[in-house]
Amino acid sequence: MDFDEYRKVLQPSALKAGKPASWDGIKAKCIAYRNEWLENAKEKSEGKNYPKQLNEYAVAQGINKILYTVTLENGKVAIYDPERGYYQKDYKYAYKIIHVLQPTFNETKARNVLFLLSSMDRKFQYNGIHCDFEPEYRNNRRFILVKNGIYDKEKCELLPFDYKFINFSTIETKLVPNAPLPIIDGWDIESWLLDLMSGDKELVKLLWQVVSASLNGNYSYRKSIWLIGNGNDGKGTFQQMVSNLIGLRNVAQLKLNQFSERFGLAIIEGKTVIIGDDVQAGIYVDESSNFNSVVTGEPVNIEKKGENPYMAVFKKTVIQSTNAMPVFKNKSNGTYRRIIIIPFRKTFSDKEDNWRIKDDYINREEVLQYVLWKAINLKFDKFYEPKATQERMREFKEENNTIMKFLNEFLEEAISTRIPVKYLWVIYQGWCKSNNVTLPKKSNFDKELENCLPDGWVKERQKPLEFFKPVSDKPDYYYDGMFNWTDEEKKKTAVLIRKVT
């Protein structure tokens, strides 16, 4: 191996005090440190049996001296990248630096260097992160890292990169204050979004909020965004626009079903937004705990091949698209409260389908700069949920839970205000047969019933009395002999549902 570069006479720039501001500066500082360390080691050994290369501890000390390094809560380290303005969790970046300091190190020795770095005492602590400086920019909603600096949303001011802003991801678009709306061959992004939403301005407002939320990899609104349509409806192009804005290298491509895979979550590290394109229509999801935890920013277990598992917390926007919503085994409110559905109702014909939008327009710098300026300045505490999303959520709940769908249909027409649960179970069996639906176990029916009741109904123990009218409440799928009821039974206390008046 040629070590001439490491033996060359040091340039004055490499000897200047302070941390480097570029990759070239990092290399120069590393070479200077290496040469100085070897010279000192030679002097101490009086020129006899002196070391010809740095040991692992010396390399760790060099990195800690030359660059800003933080130790994460899970014991890993991240190194500040002055050219991009954030701390690199990806060890490939650290390995590049280690290679400059000591080119002969293999991966095992490089990992030992990182272990030594993580073991060093650091004076300050912030959100479980240990560092050698007092962190600033602690408001994760106020400050957002863009390609050309740190944007202060409160003051509408673009600030220079600063190592005191502890951040682990960025976006690839430069912020241009007051960027104008580009019009290309009669097309513009505002009119296009309105067209995608079939003229529904409330849905367009929500789309802009989704774009805005996607910019910040340090804050989660605790909702996953689901784009749903029948195909050829523009949802894929919208996702592509968001990916172009953020930069593909900063997007974690992760579909719903991949969240539960053993190594699935590792891809999220160092990314700004999570996007799952074209989730299988109607896929059954047996395990959704990881998905739910990521959406709401709760700790999850991360496993990478060849490494020990560790815990991590992600606070990123999750966007998924599909032609039909999944069926979740977990039908609790914990699933539903994490979901917002945006319907893409328009289907573009061959004549209407303009391929230049996806292949050209949404890739243009001036379009992305307009989108960034508008989206980054939006202020909202939670996603706006217009009527169309609320209606689609009601439909989804019914699609995902046949018990809920049955109750909504039956109780809407019911005359009775007290209905025994055993009667509901009997007619539910008829409903399932009529609708070709697989009948769940009675224990599951009893367990889920209370959570599936529409507003205005409660489950309790009461006497049905005259409030139960089985003769009047016979649906089309009811047939004689399904249920026997006597006057004596209406006077007995039973588990029933009651309409709250």
Short mmCIF file of C-alpha atoms in Angstrom, two decimals, residues 5-500:
data_model
loop_
_atom_site.label_atom_id
_atom_site.label_comp_id
_atom_site.label_asym_id
_atom_site.label_seq_id
_atom_site.Cartn_x
_atom_site.Cartn_y
_atom_site.Cartn_z
CA GLU A 5 0.12 10.70 1.14
CA TYR A 6 0.47 10.13 4.86
CA ARG A 7 4.16 11.00 4.91
CA LYS A 8 3.87 14.21 2.90
CA VAL A 9 4.81 17.53 4.43
CA LEU A 10 1.82 18.92 6.29
CA GLN A 11 0.03 21.84 4.70
CA PRO A 12 -0.63 24.88 6.95
CA SER A 13 -4.41 24.42 6.51
CA ALA A 14 -4.21 21.03 8.18
CA LEU A 15 -2.59 22.54 11.26
CA LYS A 16 -5.17 25.25 11.88
CA ALA A 17 -7.19 25.04 15.07
CA GLY A 18 -10.90 24.21 14.96
CA LYS A 19 -13.04 21.48 13.46
CA PRO A 20 -13.01 20.88 9.68
CA ALA A 21 -15.92 22.14 7.56
CA SER A 22 -15.56 19.77 4.60
CA TRP A 23 -14.51 16.25 3.71
CA ASP A 24 -11.21 17.55 2.36
CA GLY A 25 -10.69 19.31 5.66
CA ILE A 26 -11.44 16.11 7.56
CA LYS A 27 -8.88 14.16 5.52
CA ALA A 28 -6.24 16.85 6.02
CA LYS A 29 -6.83 16.90 9.79
CA CYS A 30 -6.72 13.11 9.98
CA ILE A 31 -3.46 12.92 8.03
CA ALA A 32 -1.94 15.63 10.23
CA TYR A 33 -3.02 13.79 13.39
CA ARG A 34 -1.69 10.48 12.08
CA ASN A 35 1.71 11.89 11.17
CA GLU A 36 2.02 13.73 14.47
CA TRP A 37 1.08 10.65 16.49
CA LEU A 38 3.61 8.46 14.65
CA GLU A 39 6.35 11.07 15.04
CA ASN A 40 5.67 11.36 18.77
CA ALA A 41 5.66 7.58 19.14
CA LYS A 42 9.00 7.38 17.33
CA GLU A 43 10.54 10.02 19.59
CA LYS A 44 9.34 8.27 22.75
CA SER A 45 10.86 5.02 21.52
CA GLU A 46 14.11 6.80 20.67
CA GLY A 47 13.89 5.48 17.15
CA LYS A 48 13.89 1.83 18.21
CA ASN A 49 10.99 -0.61 17.74
CA TYR A 50 8.59 2.27 17.32
CA PRO A 51 5.01 1.65 16.05
CA LYS A 52 4.47 1.98 12.31
CA GLN A 53 0.70 2.39 12.56
CA LEU A 54 -1.90 3.80 14.93
CA ASN A 55 -3.56 1.51 17.42
CA GLU A 56 -7.33 1.41 17.89
CA TYR A 57 -7.35 3.72 20.88
CA ALA A 58 -5.26 6.31 19.05
CA VAL A 59 -7.71 6.27 16.13
CA ALA A 60 -10.65 6.71 18.51
CA GLN A 61 -8.88 9.62 20.21
CA GLY A 62 -8.18 11.16 16.81
CA ILE A 63 -11.81 11.03 15.70
CA ASN A 64 -12.94 12.48 19.01
CA LYS A 65 -10.42 15.31 18.68
CA ILE A 66 -11.01 16.13 15.01
CA LEU A 67 -14.80 15.76 14.78
CA TYR A 68 -17.90 16.24 16.88
CA THR A 69 -19.08 12.87 18.13
CA VAL A 70 -22.15 11.96 20.19
CA THR A 71 -23.04 8.76 22.00
CA LEU A 72 -26.63 7.63 21.53
CA GLU A 73 -28.90 6.17 24.17
CA ASN A 74 -28.44 2.70 22.69
CA GLY A 75 -24.64 2.95 23.08
CA LYS A 76 -23.87 3.60 19.43
CA VAL A 77 -22.05 6.68 18.17
CA ALA A 78 -22.85 9.25 15.48
CA ILE A 79 -20.32 11.57 13.84
CA TYR A 80 -21.08 15.09 12.62
CA ASP A 81 -20.92 15.54 8.85
CA PRO A 82 -20.10 19.25 8.34
CA GLU A 83 -20.98 19.17 4.64
CA ARG A 84 -24.52 17.88 5.20
CA GLY A 85 -25.12 19.39 8.62
CA TYR A 86 -26.20 16.30 10.57
CA TYR A 87 -24.79 13.44 12.64
CA GLN A 88 -24.17 10.30 10.62
CA LYS A 89 -25.41 7.11 12.29
CA ASP A 90 -24.36 5.09 9.28
CA TYR A 91 -21.06 3.43 10.16
CA LYS A 92 -19.92 3.64 6.54
CA TYR A 93 -19.17 7.31 7.19
CA ALA A 94 -17.16 6.44 10.31
CA TYR A 95 -15.30 3.70 8.42
CA LYS A 96 -14.18 6.22 5.79
CA ILE A 97 -12.65 8.38 8.51
CA ILE A 98 -11.04 5.39 10.22
CA HIS A 99 -9.55 4.33 6.88
CA VAL A 100 -7.86 7.72 6.50
CA LEU A 101 -6.41 7.50 10.00
CA GLN A 102 -5.29 3.89 9.69
CA PRO A 103 -5.81 2.27 6.25
CA THR A 104 -4.86 -1.25 7.37
CA PHE A 105 -7.73 -1.71 9.84
CA ASN A 106 -10.22 -4.46 9.05
CA GLU A 107 -13.89 -4.27 10.05
CA THR A 108 -13.29 -5.86 13.46
CA LYS A 109 -10.72 -3.23 14.41
CA ALA A 110 -12.92 -0.48 12.99
CA ARG A 111 -15.78 -1.67 15.20
CA ASN A 112 -13.45 -1.65 18.19
CA VAL A 113 -12.67 2.00 17.44
CA LEU A 114 -16.38 2.80 17.52
CA PHE A 115 -16.76 0.88 20.77
CA LEU A 116 -13.96 2.93 22.32
CA LEU A 117 -15.61 6.13 21.09
CA SER A 118 -18.92 5.13 22.65
CA SER A 119 -17.18 4.42 25.97
CA MET A 120 -15.69 7.90 26.32
CA ASP A 121 -17.06 10.20 29.01
CA ARG A 122 -19.06 13.15 27.71
CA LYS A 123 -20.02 16.16 29.77
CA PHE A 124 -23.52 16.97 28.51
CA GLN A 125 -26.67 14.94 28.05
CA TYR A 126 -29.75 15.70 25.93
CA ASN A 127 -32.67 13.33 25.32
CA GLY A 128 -30.49 10.37 26.24
CA ILE A 129 -27.68 11.56 23.94
CA HIS A 130 -24.24 12.24 25.45
CA CYS A 131 -22.06 14.96 23.92
CA ASP A 132 -19.12 17.30 24.65
CA PHE A 133 -21.07 20.53 24.18
CA GLU A 134 -24.29 22.17 25.31
CA PRO A 135 -26.89 21.30 22.64
CA GLU A 136 -29.03 24.05 21.15
CA TYR A 137 -32.04 24.05 18.79
CA ARG A 138 -33.97 21.85 21.21
CA ASN A 139 -37.39 22.59 19.74
CA ASN A 140 -37.81 19.77 17.22
CA ARG A 141 -40.82 21.39 15.57
CA ARG A 142 -39.25 24.81 15.19
CA PHE A 143 -35.97 23.88 13.48
CA ILE A 144 -35.76 21.81 10.31
CA LEU A 145 -32.60 20.83 8.47
CA VAL A 146 -32.61 21.51 4.71
CA LYS A 147 -29.89 21.11 2.09
CA ASN A 148 -28.47 24.59 2.61
CA GLY A 149 -28.91 25.18 6.34
CA ILE A 150 -31.19 25.08 9.37
CA TYR A 151 -34.60 26.69 8.93
CA ASP A 152 -36.12 28.49 11.92
CA LYS A 153 -39.88 28.22 11.36
CA GLU A 154 -40.66 30.72 14.10
CA LYS A 155 -38.49 33.52 12.67
CA CYS A 156 -38.73 32.37 9.03
CA GLU A 157 -34.95 32.54 8.90
CA LEU A 158 -32.36 30.26 7.26
CA LEU A 159 -29.38 29.64 9.56
CA PRO A 160 -26.00 28.06 8.73
CA PHE A 161 -25.24 24.45 9.65
CA ASP A 162 -24.35 24.06 13.32
CA TYR A 163 -23.00 21.00 15.14
CA LYS A 164 -25.05 22.04 18.18
CA PHE A 165 -28.19 21.04 16.25
CA ILE A 166 -28.25 17.32 17.01
CA ASN A 167 -30.03 15.89 14.01
CA PHE A 168 -29.70 12.60 12.16
CA SER A 169 -31.34 13.18 8.77
CA THR A 170 -31.88 15.89 6.19
CA ILE A 171 -33.65 16.69 2.91
CA GLU A 172 -32.10 17.15 -0.52
CA THR A 173 -33.85 20.37 -1.56
CA LYS A 174 -32.41 23.83 -1.05
CA LEU A 175 -34.64 26.34 0.71
CA VAL A 176 -35.34 29.41 -1.44
CA PRO A 177 -37.29 32.10 0.46
CA ASN A 178 -40.52 33.12 -1.29
CA ALA A 179 -39.92 30.67 -4.13
CA PRO A 180 -42.47 31.47 -6.88
CA LEU A 181 -45.04 29.02 -8.27
CA PRO A 182 -43.60 27.61 -11.52
CA ILE A 183 -45.95 27.12 -14.47
CA ILE A 184 -44.69 24.55 -16.98
CA ASP A 185 -46.57 24.07 -20.25
CA GLY A 186 -49.72 25.26 -18.47
CA TRP A 187 -49.19 22.85 -15.54
CA ASP A 188 -48.59 23.88 -11.93
CA ILE A 189 -48.40 21.95 -8.66
CA GLU A 190 -51.36 23.72 -7.03
CA SER A 191 -53.81 22.94 -9.85
CA TRP A 192 -52.48 19.41 -10.10
CA LEU A 193 -53.13 18.63 -6.42
CA LEU A 194 -56.65 20.05 -6.71
CA ASP A 195 -57.23 17.82 -9.74
CA LEU A 196 -55.94 14.76 -7.84
CA MET A 197 -58.47 15.44 -5.09
CA SER A 198 -61.33 15.95 -7.57
CA GLY A 199 -61.67 19.60 -6.56
CA ASP A 200 -61.90 18.93 -2.80
CA LYS A 201 -59.93 21.83 -1.28
CA GLU A 202 -60.12 20.30 2.19
CA LEU A 203 -58.28 17.20 0.98
CA VAL A 204 -55.70 19.39 -0.75
CA LYS A 205 -55.13 21.15 2.58
CA LEU A 206 -54.44 17.76 4.17
CA LEU A 207 -52.04 16.79 1.37
CA TRP A 208 -49.99 19.93 2.01
CA GLN A 209 -49.86 19.06 5.71
CA VAL A 210 -48.58 15.59 4.80
CA VAL A 211 -45.80 17.15 2.72
CA SER A 212 -44.98 19.51 5.60
CA ALA A 213 -44.83 16.68 8.15
CA SER A 214 -42.56 14.67 5.85
CA LEU A 215 -39.87 17.34 6.04
CA ASN A 216 -39.15 16.80 9.72
CA GLY A 217 -37.49 13.53 10.67
CA ASN A 218 -37.47 14.50 14.36
CA TYR A 219 -41.18 15.00 14.98
CA SER A 220 -44.18 12.74 14.53
CA TYR A 221 -47.84 13.72 14.40
CA ARG A 222 -48.62 10.15 15.55
CA LYS A 223 -50.63 9.26 12.46
CA SER A 224 -49.87 7.08 9.47
CA ILE A 225 -51.09 8.46 6.16
CA TRP A 226 -52.84 6.05 3.80
CA LEU A 227 -53.32 7.03 0.16
CA ILE A 228 -56.03 4.83 -1.29
CA GLY A 229 -57.46 4.60 -4.80
CA ASN A 230 -58.24 2.19 -7.61
CA GLY A 231 -55.05 2.65 -9.58
CA ASN A 232 -53.95 5.20 -12.18
CA ASP A 233 -55.12 7.85 -9.73
CA GLY A 234 -51.97 9.87 -9.03
CA LYS A 235 -51.14 8.59 -5.54
CA GLY A 236 -47.88 7.06 -6.76
CA THR A 237 -46.89 10.33 -8.41
CA PHE A 238 -47.67 12.23 -5.21
CA GLN A 239 -45.43 9.86 -3.26
CA GLN A 240 -42.72 10.30 -5.87
CA MET A 241 -42.94 14.08 -5.49
CA VAL A 242 -42.43 13.74 -1.72
CA SER A 243 -39.48 11.39 -2.33
CA ASN A 244 -37.93 13.86 -4.77
CA LEU A 245 -38.37 16.67 -2.26
CA ILE A 246 -36.77 14.73 0.60
CA GLY A 247 -34.23 12.88 -1.56
CA LEU A 248 -34.33 9.14 -2.19
CA ARG A 249 -31.30 8.55 0.05
CA ASN A 250 -33.31 10.04 2.94
CA VAL A 251 -36.45 7.94 2.39
CA ALA A 252 -36.99 4.59 4.13
CA GLN A 253 -38.85 2.41 1.62
CA LEU A 254 -40.86 0.24 3.99
CA LYS A 255 -44.28 -1.34 3.48
CA LEU A 256 -46.72 -2.20 6.26
CA ASN A 257 -46.00 -5.95 6.21
CA GLN A 258 -42.23 -5.32 6.37
CA PHE A 259 -42.44 -3.59 9.77
CA SER A 260 -42.76 -7.00 11.45
CA GLU A 261 -39.83 -8.59 9.58
CA ARG A 262 -36.76 -9.43 11.65
CA PHE A 263 -34.44 -6.89 10.00
CA GLY A 264 -37.16 -4.64 8.60
CA LEU A 265 -36.83 -1.63 10.90
CA ALA A 266 -33.06 -1.22 10.49
CA ILE A 267 -33.63 0.66 7.23
CA ILE A 268 -35.28 3.56 9.11
CA GLU A 269 -32.04 4.64 10.80
CA GLY A 270 -30.83 7.97 9.42
CA LYS A 271 -33.91 8.53 7.23
CA THR A 272 -36.32 11.47 7.25
CA VAL A 273 -39.61 9.90 6.14
CA ILE A 274 -41.02 6.37 5.72
CA ILE A 275 -42.85 5.56 2.48
CA GLY A 276 -44.45 2.26 1.48
CA ASP A 277 -45.60 2.29 -2.13
CA ASP A 278 -48.25 -0.08 -3.46
CA VAL A 279 -49.00 -2.13 -0.34
CA GLN A 280 -50.76 -5.34 -1.36
CA ALA A 281 -54.49 -4.67 -1.58
CA GLY A 282 -56.46 -6.14 1.31
CA ILE A 283 -53.40 -7.78 2.90
CA TYR A 284 -54.07 -9.45 6.25
CA VAL A 285 -51.85 -8.06 9.02
CA ASP A 286 -51.43 -10.51 11.88
CA GLU A 287 -48.79 -8.46 13.74
CA SER A 288 -48.91 -4.66 13.73
CA SER A 289 -47.22 -3.73 17.02
CA ASN A 290 -44.00 -2.50 15.38
CA PHE A 291 -45.97 -0.44 12.88
CA ASN A 292 -48.03 1.13 15.66
CA SER A 293 -44.94 1.87 17.76
CA VAL A 294 -43.08 3.55 14.91
CA VAL A 295 -46.11 5.69 14.03
CA THR A 296 -46.46 7.03 17.57
CA GLY A 297 -42.74 7.30 18.34
CA GLU A 298 -42.48 4.49 20.88
CA PRO A 299 -39.37 2.31 21.41
CA VAL A 300 -38.86 -0.59 19.00
CA ASN A 301 -36.26 -3.33 18.81
CA ILE A 302 -33.79 -2.92 15.93
CA GLU A 303 -31.80 -5.84 14.60
CA LYS A 304 -29.12 -5.64 11.92
CA LYS A 305 -27.38 -8.66 10.45
CA GLY A 306 -24.23 -9.44 12.38
CA GLU A 307 -24.96 -6.93 15.16
CA ASN A 308 -26.52 -7.09 18.60
CA PRO A 309 -30.14 -5.89 18.78
CA TYR A 310 -30.78 -2.49 20.32
CA MET A 311 -33.73 -0.22 21.11
CA ALA A 312 -34.53 2.92 19.12
CA VAL A 313 -37.23 5.56 18.91
CA PHE A 314 -38.27 7.00 15.54
CA LYS A 315 -40.32 10.16 15.14
CA LYS A 316 -41.05 10.24 11.45
CA THR A 317 -44.04 10.52 9.17
CA VAL A 318 -45.24 7.19 7.77
CA ILE A 319 -46.93 7.23 4.34
CA GLN A 320 -48.42 4.13 2.71
CA SER A 321 -50.40 3.66 -0.51
CA THR A 322 -52.68 0.85 -1.61
CA ASN A 323 -55.69 0.02 -3.75
CA ALA A 324 -57.55 -1.51 -0.79
CA MET A 325 -56.96 -1.06 2.94
CA PRO A 326 -55.35 -3.92 4.89
CA VAL A 327 -57.27 -6.13 7.29
CA PHE A 328 -55.76 -5.82 10.76
CA LYS A 329 -55.99 -8.60 13.32
CA ASN A 330 -55.77 -5.89 15.98
CA LYS A 331 -59.16 -4.22 15.63
CA SER A 332 -58.84 -2.01 18.69
CA ASN A 333 -58.97 1.76 18.70
CA GLY A 334 -55.19 1.65 19.06
CA THR A 335 -55.04 0.70 15.39
CA TYR A 336 -57.66 3.14 14.10
CA ARG A 337 -56.35 6.20 15.94
CA ARG A 338 -53.03 5.83 14.15
CA ILE A 339 -54.53 6.01 10.66
CA ILE A 340 -55.69 8.79 8.33
CA ILE A 341 -57.05 7.73 4.95
CA ILE A 342 -56.86 10.07 1.96
CA PRO A 343 -59.07 8.88 -0.91
CA PHE A 344 -57.79 9.36 -4.47
CA ARG A 345 -61.12 9.01 -6.25
CA LYS A 346 -60.18 10.21 -9.70
CA THR A 347 -59.03 7.68 -12.27
CA PHE A 348 -57.10 9.19 -15.15
CA SER A 349 -57.90 7.95 -18.64
CA ASP A 350 -55.16 7.34 -21.20
CA LYS A 351 -55.94 10.74 -22.67
CA GLU A 352 -55.73 12.51 -19.29
CA ASP A 353 -52.64 10.66 -18.06
CA ASN A 354 -49.74 13.09 -18.49
CA TRP A 355 -46.50 11.15 -18.04
CA ARG A 356 -44.47 14.36 -18.08
CA ILE A 357 -45.73 15.16 -14.58
CA LYS A 358 -43.97 12.16 -13.03
CA ASP A 359 -41.04 11.99 -15.42
CA ASP A 360 -40.25 15.70 -15.62
CA TYR A 361 -42.28 18.34 -13.77
CA ILE A 362 -42.04 17.01 -10.19
CA ASN A 363 -38.31 16.45 -10.66
CA ARG A 364 -37.59 20.08 -11.46
CA GLU A 365 -35.66 22.07 -8.90
CA GLU A 366 -37.91 25.12 -9.13
CA VAL A 367 -41.04 23.01 -8.49
CA LEU A 368 -39.51 21.32 -5.45
CA GLN A 369 -38.28 24.65 -4.09
CA TYR A 370 -41.81 26.08 -4.30
CA VAL A 371 -43.22 23.00 -2.57
CA LEU A 372 -40.58 23.21 0.15
CA TRP A 373 -41.13 26.90 0.88
CA LYS A 374 -44.90 26.50 1.13
CA ALA A 375 -44.87 23.26 3.11
CA ILE A 376 -42.15 24.20 5.59
CA ASN A 377 -44.04 27.33 6.65
CA LEU A 378 -47.33 25.57 7.41
CA LYS A 379 -48.25 25.61 11.09
CA PHE A 380 -50.57 23.00 12.57
CA ASP A 381 -50.72 20.92 15.75
CA LYS A 382 -52.41 17.89 14.22
CA PHE A 383 -53.53 16.72 10.82
CA TYR A 384 -56.73 18.24 9.51
CA GLU A 385 -59.29 15.47 8.92
CA PRO A 386 -61.93 16.60 6.41
CA LYS A 387 -65.29 14.97 5.86
CA ALA A 388 -63.99 12.71 3.09
CA THR A 389 -61.34 11.15 5.34
CA GLN A 390 -63.80 10.65 8.20
CA GLU A 391 -66.25 8.89 5.89
CA ARG A 392 -63.51 6.68 4.50
CA MET A 393 -62.39 5.82 8.03
CA ARG A 394 -65.91 4.69 8.93
CA GLU A 395 -65.92 2.48 5.85
CA PHE A 396 -62.52 1.07 6.76
CA LYS A 397 -63.60 0.20 10.29
CA GLU A 398 -66.52 -1.75 8.89
CA GLU A 399 -64.34 -3.45 6.26
CA ASN A 400 -61.87 -4.40 8.97
CA ASN A 401 -64.47 -5.58 11.48
CA THR A 402 -67.58 -7.50 10.43
CA ILE A 403 -69.07 -7.21 13.92
CA MET A 404 -68.97 -3.43 13.67
CA LYS A 405 -70.46 -3.50 10.19
CA PHE A 406 -73.28 -5.76 11.35
CA LEU A 407 -74.09 -3.57 14.35
CA ASN A 408 -74.07 -0.37 12.30
CA GLU A 409 -76.49 -1.88 9.79
CA PHE A 410 -78.81 -3.57 12.27
CA LEU A 411 -79.01 -0.86 14.95
CA GLU A 412 -79.67 1.89 12.43
CA GLU A 413 -83.12 0.37 11.79
CA ALA A 414 -83.77 -1.18 15.21
CA ILE A 415 -86.86 -0.14 17.16
CA SER A 416 -85.80 -1.84 20.39
CA THR A 417 -83.82 0.25 22.85
CA ARG A 418 -82.69 -2.75 24.93
CA ILE A 419 -81.42 -5.79 23.04
CA PRO A 420 -80.07 -8.94 24.73
CA VAL A 421 -76.61 -9.93 23.56
CA LYS A 422 -77.76 -13.51 22.99
CA TYR A 423 -80.27 -12.19 20.43
CA LEU A 424 -77.57 -10.18 18.71
CA TRP A 425 -75.41 -13.31 18.46
CA VAL A 426 -78.22 -15.29 16.89
CA ILE A 427 -79.03 -12.74 14.20
CA TYR A 428 -75.34 -12.04 13.61
CA GLN A 429 -74.95 -15.67 12.57
CA GLY A 430 -77.70 -15.15 10.01
CA TRP A 431 -76.05 -11.93 8.81
CA CYS A 432 -72.72 -13.71 8.31
CA LYS A 433 -74.37 -16.48 6.31
CA SER A 434 -76.28 -13.96 4.19
CA ASN A 435 -73.13 -11.92 3.47
CA ASN A 436 -70.79 -14.90 2.99
CA VAL A 437 -68.68 -13.80 5.97
CA THR A 438 -66.66 -16.22 8.11
CA LEU A 439 -68.31 -16.52 11.50
CA PRO A 440 -65.92 -15.79 14.41
CA LYS A 441 -66.05 -17.65 17.70
CA LYS A 442 -68.79 -16.59 20.10
CA SER A 443 -66.11 -15.68 22.65
CA ASN A 444 -64.61 -13.23 20.13
CA PHE A 445 -68.04 -11.79 19.43
CA ASP A 446 -68.67 -11.21 23.14
CA LYS A 447 -65.19 -9.77 23.60
CA GLU A 448 -65.38 -7.27 20.72
CA LEU A 449 -69.04 -6.29 20.99
CA GLU A 450 -68.65 -3.36 23.38
CA ASN A 451 -65.86 -1.72 21.37
CA CYS A 452 -67.87 -2.07 18.16
CA LEU A 453 -71.04 -0.37 19.37
CA PRO A 454 -71.96 2.82 17.51
CA ASP A 455 -72.29 6.07 19.43
CA GLY A 456 -75.36 6.17 21.65
CA TRP A 457 -75.29 2.51 22.70
CA VAL A 458 -73.83 0.94 25.86
CA LYS A 459 -73.38 -2.62 27.07
CA GLU A 460 -74.64 -3.45 30.58
CA ARG A 461 -76.77 -5.79 32.71
CA GLN A 462 -80.45 -4.81 32.74
CA LYS A 463 -83.95 -6.23 32.43
CA PRO A 464 -85.12 -6.02 28.80
CA LEU A 465 -88.77 -5.45 29.81
CA GLU A 466 -90.92 -3.91 27.08
CA PHE A 467 -87.91 -2.12 25.56
CA PHE A 468 -86.97 -5.26 23.61
CA LYS A 469 -89.22 -5.86 20.59
CA PRO A 470 -87.94 -8.97 18.78
CA VAL A 471 -91.04 -9.25 16.62
CA SER A 472 -90.44 -5.79 15.17
CA ASP A 473 -86.66 -6.15 14.87
CA LYS A 474 -86.49 -9.10 12.48
CA PRO A 475 -84.03 -8.44 9.65
CA ASP A 476 -84.37 -10.05 6.22
CA TYR A 477 -81.84 -12.73 7.12
CA TYR A 478 -83.87 -13.76 10.21
CA TYR A 479 -85.95 -16.91 9.93
CA ASP A 480 -88.39 -18.43 12.39
CA GLY A 481 -86.90 -20.70 15.00
CA MET A 482 -83.62 -18.83 15.25
CA PHE A 483 -84.56 -17.29 18.59
CA ASN A 484 -87.10 -18.16 21.25
CA TRP A 485 -88.36 -15.47 23.62
CA THR A 486 -90.99 -15.54 26.37
CA ASP A 487 -92.67 -12.91 28.51
CA GLU A 488 -90.93 -14.36 31.55
CA GLU A 489 -87.48 -13.78 30.07
CA LYS A 490 -88.04 -10.09 29.51
CA LYS A 491 -88.33 -9.66 33.29
CA LYS A 492 -84.97 -11.36 33.97
CA THR A 493 -81.71 -9.44 34.23
CA ALA A 494 -79.52 -10.13 31.20
CA VAL A 495 -76.43 -8.84 29.42
CA LEU A 496 -77.76 -6.46 26.80
CA ILE A 497 -77.05 -3.29 24.89
CA ARG A 498 -79.08 -0.19 25.66
CA LYS A 499 -79.72 2.88 23.60
CA VAL A 500 -78.84 5.99 25.56
#
